[in-house]
């Protein structure tokens, strides 16, 4: 690692005086002047003097060597040395893999390193692969917001305060919260105190609240957001309202319930990548401000529980945001501001159309438990492709028309969730065949109260309006246009009505006469021996069955007295084949001569 010399003003003046003497002295006497300067200051390394001379702008004027800048160390090996050093650099700046150790490691693995450790350090420094370069913060793109309440940032963190069951305020000491000794922190369990901080990116307003819990919870986070966004007139706090974008970390984004609630409030969320806390650096700094400017005061005036802690915190952030803390300037000092401003004063520049107030608390609590509900698209009497949904702000189920959304068809399933802002609007989510989701904000269908017709329905004789084709209808039309190319939709329907052959006619079966079929060897078989036929006894119908069968076929021609006649004629019944003969006998004129009686077989 490069050596950084702390040069005082006096030492720099001495270097300037030495530079003037070196310029005036012959070349052969310059070495004596350097040695004298070393002896005067008790130094042993002449390079230390030359570094100081370069600091004041002196150059020896020596001609640069022709091989200056070149090295015998292969560039790939140099990069590998830098790669070996980099993982051993901790966040606190400690270097666990130093250059000599890296040289030993890489040389033992077949890398040729023909230069010493000092030269390797120089080469690493020039290539920005040394430990000091790795420890430097990478530049970042500063972000802006358009107006107050455009972007909020939130972050929960474990507070060093906690409260014993007897109400005594205690503070965790450094040795108790050491990362390698977390047992004491875990021992206090539910007594731990969590600090939740929210900032408005535009005005840098800071809101803080404390919760006593074992860890971070969705319930506490949502309760804090509602607290921060609620209008706190009793505290004299002008800040309130729902943002358009909420920036938080991955841990806060883990829960689906709070995500659904924020979506209903039309708050877009963005979670920064793990390890990139600088993406929400404003609220990270706000946590530090709260710890230093507020929590440090609690040592001198302790509070007994979290409720008293929150009361004190409210008084502090109200004074901090208003720049009303005695003898302390808490105004926002941002580069680019013409002059520092109080945070509340800057937030007050919000316009009416930019301020979205929070709905009543009961509806907000409901949103945390309400999940998107599946609905099947129907073609109902309301017209179009619709779904029904009971919005929490409505007294009855409402109808929502999805006909204007591409990709919607009958009997498909969509998910519907309520939106707070707007007149009973809902958020409809549609997934395509690849699983990609699209969301749409839909207004309820309005109906005429007197007639019950849709308010937007076309009127007979005045207007005609056709629905857009669904994906199923589009696919059907595409298939028809392919089968009947070059024809309009009307011509295609006419062609289908007269059974015109698709594709202009195809050789669908005549070509099968020309198909080559191999000749097969004839197989010999055995003649089936048929046994002597067995006579099957014919079923004899009873008198009741005969009457029922004849009554069903004769209809109105059937008479009740026929039963006695049939019973007298064939008391033992008759085979089924005689039914037609019996019917003819019953229907013959009464004067016809009697026929011989039928006998049962």
XYZ file of C-alpha atoms in Angstrom, residues 380-588:
209
model
C -73.291 -11.519 -19.267
C -76.333 -9.418 -19.947
C -74.276 -6.355 -19.007
C -72.530 -6.755 -22.357
C -68.909 -7.355 -23.260
C -66.528 -9.490 -21.205
C -67.083 -8.711 -17.547
C -66.205 -9.746 -14.015
C -68.061 -8.926 -10.814
C -66.314 -7.797 -7.642
C -67.371 -6.378 -4.284
C -65.257 -3.276 -3.696
C -64.772 -2.547 0.043
C -66.044 0.998 -0.528
C -69.191 -0.165 -2.350
C -72.448 -1.410 -0.853
C -72.912 -4.170 -3.418
C -71.070 -6.163 -6.038
C -70.072 -4.099 -9.088
C -69.517 -5.054 -12.728
C -66.201 -4.361 -14.464
C -65.863 -4.563 -18.258
C -62.583 -6.060 -19.530
C -63.486 -5.991 -23.247
C -60.973 -3.260 -23.949
C -58.025 -5.314 -22.667
C -56.085 -7.287 -25.240
C -55.794 -10.981 -24.493
C -59.046 -11.331 -22.524
C -61.483 -14.045 -23.570
C -64.508 -15.769 -22.131
C -63.994 -18.191 -19.214
C -60.396 -17.088 -18.607
C -59.407 -16.467 -14.973
C -58.031 -13.103 -13.824
C -57.175 -11.741 -10.382
C -58.903 -8.647 -9.028
C -57.885 -6.441 -6.105
C -59.397 -3.146 -4.934
C -57.794 0.265 -5.325
C -58.316 2.959 -2.734
C -58.107 6.007 -4.972
C -60.627 6.551 -7.746
C -64.347 5.710 -7.811
C -64.325 2.027 -6.769
C -61.546 1.205 -9.195
C -59.937 -2.242 -9.207
C -56.614 -3.607 -10.342
C -57.010 -6.528 -12.766
C -54.018 -8.801 -13.327
C -53.856 -10.964 -16.462
C -51.253 -13.683 -17.048
C -50.402 -14.859 -20.581
C -49.320 -18.334 -21.613
C -45.710 -17.580 -20.640
C -46.684 -16.513 -17.137
C -45.946 -12.819 -17.763
C -48.395 -10.615 -15.888
C -50.000 -7.344 -16.915
C -52.044 -5.142 -14.617
C -54.837 -2.766 -15.615
C -56.832 -0.213 -13.645
C -60.544 -0.686 -14.439
C -63.511 1.516 -13.555
C -66.882 -0.054 -12.698
C -69.608 -0.110 -15.322
C -72.170 2.682 -14.808
C -75.873 1.892 -15.272
C -78.901 4.126 -15.792
C -80.927 4.012 -12.588
C -84.325 4.203 -14.305
C -83.849 1.737 -17.173
C -81.002 -0.466 -15.942
C -79.160 -0.093 -19.274
C -75.433 0.613 -19.391
C -74.741 4.320 -19.459
C -72.211 3.861 -22.277
C -74.375 1.527 -24.401
C -75.006 2.639 -28.045
C -78.557 3.756 -28.846
C -80.598 2.029 -31.543
C -80.699 4.074 -34.716
C -78.003 6.470 -33.575
C -74.819 4.489 -33.121
C -73.392 1.051 -33.766
C -70.394 -0.238 -31.896
C -68.726 -3.644 -32.258
C -66.634 -5.326 -29.605
C -63.011 -6.016 -30.333
C -62.186 -9.610 -31.165
C -61.071 -11.865 -28.346
C -57.947 -14.025 -28.800
C -60.197 -16.987 -29.619
C -62.070 -14.984 -32.263
C -58.837 -13.618 -33.693
C -57.419 -17.135 -33.984
C -60.618 -18.327 -35.705
C -60.517 -15.453 -38.207
C -56.851 -16.080 -38.888
C -57.609 -19.736 -39.608
C -60.507 -18.817 -41.951
C -58.392 -16.271 -43.854
C -55.710 -18.898 -44.253
C -58.215 -21.442 -45.583
C -59.809 -18.887 -47.960
C -56.920 -16.589 -48.985
C -57.576 -13.316 -50.749
C -61.195 -12.997 -49.576
C -62.868 -10.570 -47.208
C -64.552 -11.741 -44.036
C -67.980 -11.399 -45.726
C -66.838 -13.429 -48.735
C -65.418 -16.082 -46.422
C -68.765 -16.456 -44.634
C -70.567 -16.800 -47.957
C -68.063 -19.399 -49.135
C -68.530 -21.394 -45.942
C -72.328 -21.177 -46.320
C -72.194 -22.807 -49.782
C -69.698 -25.402 -48.565
C -66.862 -24.083 -50.742
C -63.759 -26.239 -50.381
C -61.077 -24.680 -48.168
C -57.733 -23.811 -49.808
C -59.485 -23.992 -53.206
C -59.785 -27.737 -52.858
C -57.134 -30.259 -51.901
C -56.294 -33.765 -53.039
C -57.592 -35.232 -49.798
C -58.231 -38.877 -50.717
C -57.874 -39.511 -54.462
C -54.113 -39.747 -54.104
C -54.597 -42.753 -51.865
C -55.403 -44.818 -54.999
C -51.854 -44.292 -56.144
C -50.252 -45.195 -52.834
C -48.000 -48.235 -53.059
C -49.220 -51.022 -50.847
C -46.988 -54.114 -50.570
C -48.412 -57.520 -51.522
C -48.858 -59.862 -48.598
C -48.531 -63.657 -48.557
C -51.856 -65.393 -48.288
C -52.352 -67.299 -45.068
C -54.206 -70.638 -44.908
C -56.837 -71.116 -42.231
C -59.059 -73.771 -40.731
C -62.726 -74.147 -41.695
C -64.964 -73.334 -38.767
C -67.048 -76.339 -37.751
C -70.612 -75.262 -37.028
C -72.473 -77.366 -34.468
C -76.112 -78.453 -34.970
C -78.415 -75.499 -34.425
C -80.069 -75.406 -31.071
C -83.681 -74.347 -30.985
C -84.186 -71.574 -28.516
C -87.497 -71.712 -26.718
C -89.639 -68.716 -27.659
C -90.751 -66.479 -24.809
C -94.439 -66.796 -23.894
C -96.147 -63.538 -22.944
C -98.737 -63.583 -20.168
C -102.235 -62.196 -20.689
C -101.280 -59.042 -18.814
C -98.155 -58.545 -20.968
C -100.176 -59.131 -24.155
C -102.738 -56.513 -23.137
C -100.062 -53.981 -22.188
C -98.230 -54.421 -25.497
C -101.425 -54.171 -27.576
C -102.704 -51.153 -25.641
C -99.457 -49.260 -26.322
C -99.684 -49.803 -30.104
C -103.491 -49.477 -30.514
C -103.775 -46.265 -28.570
C -107.370 -45.075 -28.525
C -108.494 -48.262 -30.301
C -107.918 -50.297 -27.162
C -111.015 -51.189 -25.121
C -111.172 -52.535 -21.544
C -113.315 -55.540 -22.603
C -110.450 -56.778 -24.791
C -108.747 -58.126 -21.663
C -111.555 -60.680 -21.015
C -111.629 -61.650 -24.693
C -107.885 -62.284 -24.800
C -107.983 -64.205 -21.521
C -110.805 -66.339 -22.853
C -109.002 -66.881 -26.183
C -105.569 -67.734 -24.840
C -105.684 -68.266 -21.074
C -102.095 -69.643 -20.987
C -100.707 -66.706 -22.870
C -99.236 -66.544 -26.380
C -95.814 -66.132 -28.080
C -94.718 -62.637 -29.094
C -95.056 -63.432 -32.794
C -98.840 -63.767 -32.362
C -99.363 -60.134 -31.234
C -100.107 -58.927 -34.772
C -102.696 -61.748 -35.245
C -104.413 -60.861 -31.966
C -104.564 -57.196 -32.904
C -106.132 -57.985 -36.259
C -108.710 -60.266 -34.545
C -109.657 -57.539 -32.089
C -110.002 -54.894 -34.781
C -112.157 -57.034 -37.187
